[in-house]
CSV table of C-alpha atoms and ligand atoms in Angstrom, one decimal:
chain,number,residue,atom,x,y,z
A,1,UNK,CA,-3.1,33.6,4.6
A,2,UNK,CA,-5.0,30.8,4.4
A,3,UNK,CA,-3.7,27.6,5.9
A,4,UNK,CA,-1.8,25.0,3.4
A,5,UNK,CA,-3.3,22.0,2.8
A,6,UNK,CA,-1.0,19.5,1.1
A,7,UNK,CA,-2.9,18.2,-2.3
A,8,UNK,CA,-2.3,15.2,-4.3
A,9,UNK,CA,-1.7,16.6,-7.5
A,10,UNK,CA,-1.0,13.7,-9.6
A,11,UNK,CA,-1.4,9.4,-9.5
A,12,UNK,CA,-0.5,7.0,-11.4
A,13,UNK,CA,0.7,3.0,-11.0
A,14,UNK,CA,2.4,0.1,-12.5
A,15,UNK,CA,1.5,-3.4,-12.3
A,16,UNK,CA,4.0,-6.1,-14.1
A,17,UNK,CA,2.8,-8.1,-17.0
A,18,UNK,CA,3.0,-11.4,-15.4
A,19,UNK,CA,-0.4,-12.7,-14.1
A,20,UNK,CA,-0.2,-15.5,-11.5
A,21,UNK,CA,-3.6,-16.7,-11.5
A,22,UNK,CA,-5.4,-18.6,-9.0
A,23,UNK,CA,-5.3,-21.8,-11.3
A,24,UNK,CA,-1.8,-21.3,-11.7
A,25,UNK,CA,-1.1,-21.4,-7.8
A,26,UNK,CA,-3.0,-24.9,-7.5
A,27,UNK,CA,-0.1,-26.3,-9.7
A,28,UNK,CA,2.5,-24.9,-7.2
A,29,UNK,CA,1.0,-26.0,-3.7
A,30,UNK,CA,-1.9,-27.9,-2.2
A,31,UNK,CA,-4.6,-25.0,-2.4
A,32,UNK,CA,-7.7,-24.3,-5.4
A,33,UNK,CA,-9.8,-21.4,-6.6
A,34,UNK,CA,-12.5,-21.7,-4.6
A,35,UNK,CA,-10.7,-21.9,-1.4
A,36,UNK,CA,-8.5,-18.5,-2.4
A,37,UNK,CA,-11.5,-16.8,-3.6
A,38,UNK,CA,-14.1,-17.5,-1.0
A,39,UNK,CA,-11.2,-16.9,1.7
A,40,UNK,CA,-9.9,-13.6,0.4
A,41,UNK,CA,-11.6,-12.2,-2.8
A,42,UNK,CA,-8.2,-12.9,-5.3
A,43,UNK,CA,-8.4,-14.3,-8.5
A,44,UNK,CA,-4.7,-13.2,-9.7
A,45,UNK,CA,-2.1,-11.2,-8.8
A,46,UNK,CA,0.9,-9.4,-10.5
A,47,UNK,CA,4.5,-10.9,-10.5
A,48,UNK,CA,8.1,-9.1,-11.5
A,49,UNK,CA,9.9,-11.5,-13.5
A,50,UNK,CA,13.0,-11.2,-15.4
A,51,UNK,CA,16.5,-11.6,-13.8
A,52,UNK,CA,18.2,-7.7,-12.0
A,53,UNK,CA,14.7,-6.5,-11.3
A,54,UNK,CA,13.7,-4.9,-8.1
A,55,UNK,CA,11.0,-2.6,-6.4
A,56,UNK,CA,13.1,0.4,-8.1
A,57,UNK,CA,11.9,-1.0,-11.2
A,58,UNK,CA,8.4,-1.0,-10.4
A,59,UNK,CA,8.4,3.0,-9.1
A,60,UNK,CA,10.2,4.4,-12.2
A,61,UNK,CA,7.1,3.6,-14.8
A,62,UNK,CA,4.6,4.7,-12.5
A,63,UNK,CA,6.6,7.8,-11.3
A,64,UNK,CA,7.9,8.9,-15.2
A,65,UNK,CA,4.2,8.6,-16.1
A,66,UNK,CA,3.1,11.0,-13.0
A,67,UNK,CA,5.7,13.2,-14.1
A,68,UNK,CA,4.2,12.9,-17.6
A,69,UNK,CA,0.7,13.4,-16.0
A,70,UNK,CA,1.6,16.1,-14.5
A,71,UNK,CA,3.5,18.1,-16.9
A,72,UNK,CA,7.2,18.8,-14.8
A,73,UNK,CA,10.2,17.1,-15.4
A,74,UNK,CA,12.1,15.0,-12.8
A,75,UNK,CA,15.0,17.7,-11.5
A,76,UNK,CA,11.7,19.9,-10.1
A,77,UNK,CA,11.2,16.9,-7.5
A,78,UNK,CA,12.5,18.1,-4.4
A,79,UNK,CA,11.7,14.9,-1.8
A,80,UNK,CA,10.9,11.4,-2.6
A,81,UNK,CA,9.2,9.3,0.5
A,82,UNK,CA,9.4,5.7,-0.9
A,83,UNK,CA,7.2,3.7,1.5
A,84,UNK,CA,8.5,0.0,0.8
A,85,UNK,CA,8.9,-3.2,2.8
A,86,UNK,CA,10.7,-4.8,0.2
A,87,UNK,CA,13.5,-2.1,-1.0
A,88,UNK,CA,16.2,-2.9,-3.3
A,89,UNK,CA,18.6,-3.6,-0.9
A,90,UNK,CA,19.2,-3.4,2.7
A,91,UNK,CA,21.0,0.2,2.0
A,92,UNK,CA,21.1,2.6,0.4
A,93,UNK,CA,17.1,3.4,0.1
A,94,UNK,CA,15.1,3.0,-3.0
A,95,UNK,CA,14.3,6.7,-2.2
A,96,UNK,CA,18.0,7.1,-3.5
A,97,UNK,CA,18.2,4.2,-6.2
A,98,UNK,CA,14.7,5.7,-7.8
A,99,UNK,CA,16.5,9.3,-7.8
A,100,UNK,CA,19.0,8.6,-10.0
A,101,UNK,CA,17.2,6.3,-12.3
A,102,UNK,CA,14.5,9.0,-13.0
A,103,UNK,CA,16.7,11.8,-12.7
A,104,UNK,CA,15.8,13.5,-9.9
A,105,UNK,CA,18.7,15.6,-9.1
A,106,UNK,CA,17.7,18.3,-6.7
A,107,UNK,CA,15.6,15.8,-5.0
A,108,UNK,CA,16.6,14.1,-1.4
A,109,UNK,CA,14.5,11.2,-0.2
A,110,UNK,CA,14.2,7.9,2.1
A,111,UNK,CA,12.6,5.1,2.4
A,112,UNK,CA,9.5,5.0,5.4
A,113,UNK,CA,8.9,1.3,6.5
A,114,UNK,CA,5.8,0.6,8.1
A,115,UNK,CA,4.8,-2.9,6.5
A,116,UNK,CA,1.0,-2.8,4.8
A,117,UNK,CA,0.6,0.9,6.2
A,118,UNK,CA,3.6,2.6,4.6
A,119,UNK,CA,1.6,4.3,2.0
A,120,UNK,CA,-0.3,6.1,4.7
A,121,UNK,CA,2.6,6.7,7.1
A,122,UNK,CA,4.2,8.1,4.1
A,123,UNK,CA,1.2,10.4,2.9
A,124,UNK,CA,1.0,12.0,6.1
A,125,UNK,CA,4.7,12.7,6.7
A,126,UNK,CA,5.1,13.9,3.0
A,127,UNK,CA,2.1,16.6,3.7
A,128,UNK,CA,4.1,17.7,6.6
A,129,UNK,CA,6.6,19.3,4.1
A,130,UNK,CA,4.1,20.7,2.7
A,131,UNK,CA,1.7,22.2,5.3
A,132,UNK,CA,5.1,23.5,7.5
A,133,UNK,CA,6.4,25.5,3.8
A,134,UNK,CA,9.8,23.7,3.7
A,135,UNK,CA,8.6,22.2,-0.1
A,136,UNK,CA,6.4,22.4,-2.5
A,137,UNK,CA,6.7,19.2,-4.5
A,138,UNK,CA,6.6,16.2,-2.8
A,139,UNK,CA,6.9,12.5,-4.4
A,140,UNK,CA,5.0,9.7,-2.2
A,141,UNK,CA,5.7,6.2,-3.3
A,142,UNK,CA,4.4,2.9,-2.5
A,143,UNK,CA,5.6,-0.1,-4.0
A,144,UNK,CA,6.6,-3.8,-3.2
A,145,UNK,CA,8.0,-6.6,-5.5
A,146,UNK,CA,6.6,-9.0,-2.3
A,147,UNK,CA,7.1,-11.7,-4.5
A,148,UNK,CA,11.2,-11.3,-3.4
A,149,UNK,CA,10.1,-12.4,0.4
A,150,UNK,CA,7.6,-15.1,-0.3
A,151,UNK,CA,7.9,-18.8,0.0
A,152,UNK,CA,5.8,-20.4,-2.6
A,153,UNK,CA,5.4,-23.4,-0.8
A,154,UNK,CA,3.7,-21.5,2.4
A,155,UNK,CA,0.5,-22.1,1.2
A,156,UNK,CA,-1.7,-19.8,3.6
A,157,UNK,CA,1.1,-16.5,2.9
A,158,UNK,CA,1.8,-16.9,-0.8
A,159,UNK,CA,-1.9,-17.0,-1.9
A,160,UNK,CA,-2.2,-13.3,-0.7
A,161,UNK,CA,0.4,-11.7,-2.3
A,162,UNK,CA,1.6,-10.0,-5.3
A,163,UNK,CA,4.0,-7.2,-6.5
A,164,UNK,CA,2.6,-3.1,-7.9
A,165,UNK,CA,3.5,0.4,-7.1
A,166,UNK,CA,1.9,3.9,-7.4
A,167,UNK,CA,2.7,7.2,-6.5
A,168,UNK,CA,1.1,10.5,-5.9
A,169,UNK,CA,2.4,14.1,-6.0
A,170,UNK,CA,1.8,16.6,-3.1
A,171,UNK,CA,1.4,20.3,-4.0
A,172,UNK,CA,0.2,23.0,-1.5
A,173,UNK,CA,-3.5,24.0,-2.0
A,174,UNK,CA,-4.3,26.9,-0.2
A,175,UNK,CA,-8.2,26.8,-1.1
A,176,UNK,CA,-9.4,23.9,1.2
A,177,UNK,CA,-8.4,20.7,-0.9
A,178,UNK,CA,-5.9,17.7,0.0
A,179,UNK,CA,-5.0,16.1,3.1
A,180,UNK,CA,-7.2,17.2,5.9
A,181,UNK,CA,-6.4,14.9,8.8
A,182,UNK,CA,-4.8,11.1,9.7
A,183,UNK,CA,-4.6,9.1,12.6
A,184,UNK,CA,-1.8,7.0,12.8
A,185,UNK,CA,-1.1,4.1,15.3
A,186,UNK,CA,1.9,1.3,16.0
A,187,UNK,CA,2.2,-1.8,18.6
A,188,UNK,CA,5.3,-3.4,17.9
A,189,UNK,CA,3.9,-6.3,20.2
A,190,UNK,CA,2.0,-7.5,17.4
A,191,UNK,CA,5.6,-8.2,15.3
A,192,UNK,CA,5.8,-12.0,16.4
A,193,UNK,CA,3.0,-12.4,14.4
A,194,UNK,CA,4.1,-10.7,10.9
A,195,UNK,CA,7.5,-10.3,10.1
A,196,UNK,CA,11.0,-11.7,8.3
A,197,UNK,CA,13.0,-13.9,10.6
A,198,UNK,CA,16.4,-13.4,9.3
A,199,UNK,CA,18.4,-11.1,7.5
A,200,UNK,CA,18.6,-7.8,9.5
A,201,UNK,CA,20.9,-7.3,12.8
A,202,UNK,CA,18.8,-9.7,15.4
A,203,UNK,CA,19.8,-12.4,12.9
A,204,UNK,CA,21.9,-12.1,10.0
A,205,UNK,CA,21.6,-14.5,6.9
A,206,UNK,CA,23.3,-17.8,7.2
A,207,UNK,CA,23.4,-20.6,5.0
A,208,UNK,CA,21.1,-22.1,8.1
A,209,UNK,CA,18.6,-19.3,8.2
A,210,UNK,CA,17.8,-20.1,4.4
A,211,UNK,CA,17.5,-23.6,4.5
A,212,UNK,CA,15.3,-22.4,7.4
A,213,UNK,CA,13.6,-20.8,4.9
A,214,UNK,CA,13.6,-17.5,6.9
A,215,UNK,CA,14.4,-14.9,4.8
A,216,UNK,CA,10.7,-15.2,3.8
A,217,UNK,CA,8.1,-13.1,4.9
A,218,UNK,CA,6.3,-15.1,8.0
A,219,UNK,CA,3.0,-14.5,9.1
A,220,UNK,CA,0.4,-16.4,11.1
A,221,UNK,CA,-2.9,-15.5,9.1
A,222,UNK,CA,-5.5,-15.7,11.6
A,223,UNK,CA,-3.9,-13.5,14.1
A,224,UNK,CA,-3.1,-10.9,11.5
A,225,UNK,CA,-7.0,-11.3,10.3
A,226,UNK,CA,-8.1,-10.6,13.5
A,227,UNK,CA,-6.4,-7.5,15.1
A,228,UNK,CA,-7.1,-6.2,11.2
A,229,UNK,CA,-10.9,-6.9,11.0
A,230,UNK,CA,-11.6,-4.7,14.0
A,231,UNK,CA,-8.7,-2.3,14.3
A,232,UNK,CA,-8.5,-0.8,10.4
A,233,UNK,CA,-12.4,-0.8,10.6
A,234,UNK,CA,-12.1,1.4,14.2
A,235,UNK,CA,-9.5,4.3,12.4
A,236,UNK,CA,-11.4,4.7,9.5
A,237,UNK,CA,-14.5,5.6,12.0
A,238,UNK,CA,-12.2,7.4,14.5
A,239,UNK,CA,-11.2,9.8,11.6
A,240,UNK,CA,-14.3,10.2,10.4
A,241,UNK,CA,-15.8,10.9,13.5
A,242,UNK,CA,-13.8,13.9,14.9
A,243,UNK,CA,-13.8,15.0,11.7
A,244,UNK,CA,-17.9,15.0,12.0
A,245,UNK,CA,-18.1,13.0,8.8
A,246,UNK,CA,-21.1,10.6,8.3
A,247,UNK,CA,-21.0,7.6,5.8
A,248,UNK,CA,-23.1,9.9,3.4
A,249,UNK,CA,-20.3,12.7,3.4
A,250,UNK,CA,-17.7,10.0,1.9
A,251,UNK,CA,-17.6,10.1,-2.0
A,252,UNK,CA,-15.1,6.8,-1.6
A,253,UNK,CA,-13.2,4.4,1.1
A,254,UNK,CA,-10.2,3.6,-0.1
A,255,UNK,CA,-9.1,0.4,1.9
A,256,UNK,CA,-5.4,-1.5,2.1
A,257,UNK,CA,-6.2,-4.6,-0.3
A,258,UNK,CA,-5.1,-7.5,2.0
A,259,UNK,CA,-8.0,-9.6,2.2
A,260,UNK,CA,-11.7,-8.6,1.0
A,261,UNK,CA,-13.2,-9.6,4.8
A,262,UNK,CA,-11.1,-6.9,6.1
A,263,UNK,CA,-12.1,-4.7,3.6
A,264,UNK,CA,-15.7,-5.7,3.8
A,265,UNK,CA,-15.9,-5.2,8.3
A,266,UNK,CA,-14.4,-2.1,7.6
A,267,UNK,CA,-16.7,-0.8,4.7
A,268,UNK,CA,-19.6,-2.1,7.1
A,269,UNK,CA,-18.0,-0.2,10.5
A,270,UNK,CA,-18.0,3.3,8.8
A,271,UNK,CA,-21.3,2.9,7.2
A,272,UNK,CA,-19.9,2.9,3.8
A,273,UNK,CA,-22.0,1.5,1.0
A,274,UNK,CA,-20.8,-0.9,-1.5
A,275,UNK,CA,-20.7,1.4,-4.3
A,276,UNK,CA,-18.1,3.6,-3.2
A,277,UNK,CA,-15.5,1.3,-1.6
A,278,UNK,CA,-13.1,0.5,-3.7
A,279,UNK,CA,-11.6,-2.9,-4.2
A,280,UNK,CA,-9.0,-4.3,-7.0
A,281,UNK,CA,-7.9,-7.4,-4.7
A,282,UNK,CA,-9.0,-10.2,-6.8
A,283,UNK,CA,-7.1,-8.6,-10.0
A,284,UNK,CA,-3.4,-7.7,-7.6
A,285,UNK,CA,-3.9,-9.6,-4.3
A,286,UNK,CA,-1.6,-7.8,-1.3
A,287,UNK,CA,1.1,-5.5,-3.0
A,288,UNK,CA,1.8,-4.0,0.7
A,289,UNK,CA,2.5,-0.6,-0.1
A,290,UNK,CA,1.2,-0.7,-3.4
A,291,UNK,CA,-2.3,-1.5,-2.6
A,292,UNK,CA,-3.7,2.2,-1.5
A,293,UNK,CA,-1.7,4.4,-4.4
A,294,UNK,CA,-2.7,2.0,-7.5
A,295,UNK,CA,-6.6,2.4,-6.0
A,296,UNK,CA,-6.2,6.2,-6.4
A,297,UNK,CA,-4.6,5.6,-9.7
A,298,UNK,CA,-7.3,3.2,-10.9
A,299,UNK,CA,-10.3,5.5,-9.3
A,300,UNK,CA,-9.1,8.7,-10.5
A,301,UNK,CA,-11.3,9.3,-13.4
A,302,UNK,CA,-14.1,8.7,-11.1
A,303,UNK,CA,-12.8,11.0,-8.4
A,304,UNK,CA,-14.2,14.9,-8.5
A,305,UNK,CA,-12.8,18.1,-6.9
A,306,UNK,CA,-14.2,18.3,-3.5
A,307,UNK,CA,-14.9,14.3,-2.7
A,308,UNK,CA,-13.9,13.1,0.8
A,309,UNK,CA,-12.0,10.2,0.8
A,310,UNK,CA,-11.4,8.0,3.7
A,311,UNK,CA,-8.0,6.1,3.3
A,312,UNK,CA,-7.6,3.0,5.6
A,313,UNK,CA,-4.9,0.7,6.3
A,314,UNK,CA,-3.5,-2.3,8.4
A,315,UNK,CA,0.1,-3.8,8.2
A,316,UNK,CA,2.6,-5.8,10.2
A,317,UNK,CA,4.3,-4.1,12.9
A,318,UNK,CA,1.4,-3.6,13.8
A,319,UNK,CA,0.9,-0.3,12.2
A,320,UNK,CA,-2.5,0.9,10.7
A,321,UNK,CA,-3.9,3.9,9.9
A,322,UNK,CA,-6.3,6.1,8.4
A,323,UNK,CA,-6.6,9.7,6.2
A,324,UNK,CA,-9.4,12.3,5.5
A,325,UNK,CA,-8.3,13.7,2.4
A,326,UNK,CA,-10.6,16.3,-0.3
A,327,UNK,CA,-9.9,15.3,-3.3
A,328,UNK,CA,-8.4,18.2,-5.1
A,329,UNK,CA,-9.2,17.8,-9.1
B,401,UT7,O1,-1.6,-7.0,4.7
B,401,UT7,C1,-1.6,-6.8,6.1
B,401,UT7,C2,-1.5,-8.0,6.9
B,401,UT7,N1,-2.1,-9.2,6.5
B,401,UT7,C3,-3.4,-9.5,6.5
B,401,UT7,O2,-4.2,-8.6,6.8
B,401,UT7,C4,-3.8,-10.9,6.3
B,401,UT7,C5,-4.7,-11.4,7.4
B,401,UT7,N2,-5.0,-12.8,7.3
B,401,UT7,C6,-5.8,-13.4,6.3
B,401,UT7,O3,-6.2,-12.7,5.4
B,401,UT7,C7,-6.1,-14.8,6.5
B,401,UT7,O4,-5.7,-15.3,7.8
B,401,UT7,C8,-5.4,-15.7,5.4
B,401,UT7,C9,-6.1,-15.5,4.0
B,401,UT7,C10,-3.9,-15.5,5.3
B,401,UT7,C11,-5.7,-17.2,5.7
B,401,UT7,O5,-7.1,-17.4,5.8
B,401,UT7,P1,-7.7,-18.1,7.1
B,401,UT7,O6,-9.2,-18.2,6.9
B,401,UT7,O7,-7.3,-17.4,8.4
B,401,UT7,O8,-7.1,-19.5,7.1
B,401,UT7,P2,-6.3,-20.3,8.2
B,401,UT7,O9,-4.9,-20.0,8.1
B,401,UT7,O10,-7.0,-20.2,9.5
B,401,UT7,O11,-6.6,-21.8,7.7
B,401,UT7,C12,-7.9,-22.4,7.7
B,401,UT7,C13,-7.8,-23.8,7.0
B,401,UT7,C14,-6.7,-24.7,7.5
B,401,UT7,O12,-7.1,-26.0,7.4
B,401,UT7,P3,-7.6,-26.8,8.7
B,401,UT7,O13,-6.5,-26.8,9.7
B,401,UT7,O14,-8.8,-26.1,9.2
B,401,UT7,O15,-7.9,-28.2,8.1
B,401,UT7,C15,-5.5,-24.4,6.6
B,401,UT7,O16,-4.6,-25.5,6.5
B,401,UT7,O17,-7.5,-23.6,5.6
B,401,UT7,C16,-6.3,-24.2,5.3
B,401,UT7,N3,-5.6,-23.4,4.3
B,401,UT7,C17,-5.7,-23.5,3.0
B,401,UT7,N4,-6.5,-24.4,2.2
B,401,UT7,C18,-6.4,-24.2,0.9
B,401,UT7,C19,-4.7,-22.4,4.5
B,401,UT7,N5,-4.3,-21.9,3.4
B,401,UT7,C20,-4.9,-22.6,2.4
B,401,UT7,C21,-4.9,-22.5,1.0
B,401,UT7,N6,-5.7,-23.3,0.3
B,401,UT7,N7,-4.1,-21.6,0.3
């Protein structure tokens, strides 16, 4: 028998209606346009407003209109991977929450945190249920409200952010199409730089750790930009290469969204032309886990059976990543 590849079957995304726009932002702390554009490529971003909303929330519209996509019905779901860094609530996991708000009966699921390269993390762990047999219908969801850990007067984090979520289905394909390899790497030395000060075991919430403001997320940008910039351009071209894939055998890059100078090193590391990276930063900003599923969902029209994608991303932890995947419809 020929060896199962896991295939997406199906993408789709959601975005909330709110648009926080660049202008906007200048009325909320000392920064302008030009300065948020030229440093990062975002004009706007997506916000979840509305009192008893959570990342949940985001996840069911984009997973009911897979399912919808896809023609099958919720109870034929059999594991949901839910790649968040904001989840609902400490426990249980979204995985569970989104279950029961879509109906998802016979499915069991968790959540997979892995900052900015959850989605990835999570694509190549839900193919492993695939590839191995144990299921044939796998739900891989990334999706942040970030807009829940950001302090809006931190002027160099809250410019970057913004709140999405997409999702993929994972089907075995048998004739050579879906996820064809990843490589997948962590340093957790790299957490002092990126990462939410209070609020889990090391130091839970006190009135002083709010007024401390620390149950933000906290990052220092320029050491972040930096171990980005070369490391999510180097596993995009370490995937290709052992994988004997030049720049002309990829149909499209599909880069994390966290600043268009990462993007940009990386496009220019793997050879990639312009025309087939894609880019939506300066319409959603950063939505973490968000960023790489809503590409695919935005792309897919464009996307033929057969085209090579190169998946890259770069997250707090640090983790980053990259996947060879042929697209399979
Ligand atoms: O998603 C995965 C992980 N995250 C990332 O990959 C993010 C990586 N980092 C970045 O994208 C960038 O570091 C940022 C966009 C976050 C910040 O850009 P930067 O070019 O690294 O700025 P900086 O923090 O080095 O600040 C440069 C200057 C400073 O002024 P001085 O000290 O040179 O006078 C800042 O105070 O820009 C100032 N600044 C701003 N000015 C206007 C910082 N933020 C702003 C702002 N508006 N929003």
């Amino acid at each position: 028998m020929n060896k199962i590849h896991a295939a997406i079957t199906a993408v789709n995304g959601y975005v909330p209606e709110y648009v926080l726009t660049n202008h906007e932002l200048e009325t909320i702390v000392d920064t302008n346009d030009e300065w948020i554009t030229s440093r990062t490529g975002i004009k706007e971003r997506r916000i979840l407003k509305g009192e008893g909303l959570a990342t949940s929330d985001l996840a069911v519209p984009a997973v009911e209109g897979l399912l919808k996509k896809r023609g099958i019905t919720a109870d034929e779901i059999e594991l949901i991977i839910f790649c968040t860094t904001t989840p609902d609530m400490p426990f249980p996991a979204t995985a569970n929450v989104l279950a029961d708000k879509i109906g998802a009966k016979n499915a069991w699921g968790y959540d997979l945190q892995a900052a900015c390269s959850g989605f990835i993390f999570g694509l190549a762990t839900g193919a492993q249920f695939i590839e191995s047999g144990k299921h044939t219908k796998v739900l891989v969801v990334g999706g942040d409200k970030m807009s829940s850990i950001i302090n809006y007067k931190d002027r160099a984090t809250c410019i970057i952010f913004g709140d999405g979520c997409g999702a993929v289905l994972l089907e075995p394909n048998t004739e050579g199409y879906g996820v064809m390899d990843s490589v997948l790497k962590s340093d957790g030395s790299g957490r002092a730089f990126l990462h939410q000060k209070a609020g889990g075991s090391l130091k839970p919430a006190t009135h002083e750790t709010i007024e401390a403001n620390e149950h933000f997320a906290y990052q220092e940008g320029q050491a972040v930009f930096k171990f980005a910039v070369t490391n999510m351009a180097d596993v995009a071209a370490e995937v290709m290469e052992r994988n004997n894939l030049n720049s002309e055998d990829i149909a499209w890059l599909v880069p994390h969204q966290a600043n268009k100078r990462i993007i940009d090193a990386t496009a220019n590391r793997t050879g990639v032309s312009a025309d087939k990276v894609i880019i939506n930063i300066e319409r959603y900003g950063n939505t973490t886990n968000g960023t790489i599923p809503l590409c695919l969902w935005e792309w897919e029209n464009k996307f033929k059976k057969g085209d090579n994608l190169i998946l890259a991303a770069f997250g707090g932890g640090f983790t980053w990543g990259s996947i060879y995947l042929k697209w399979a419809y």
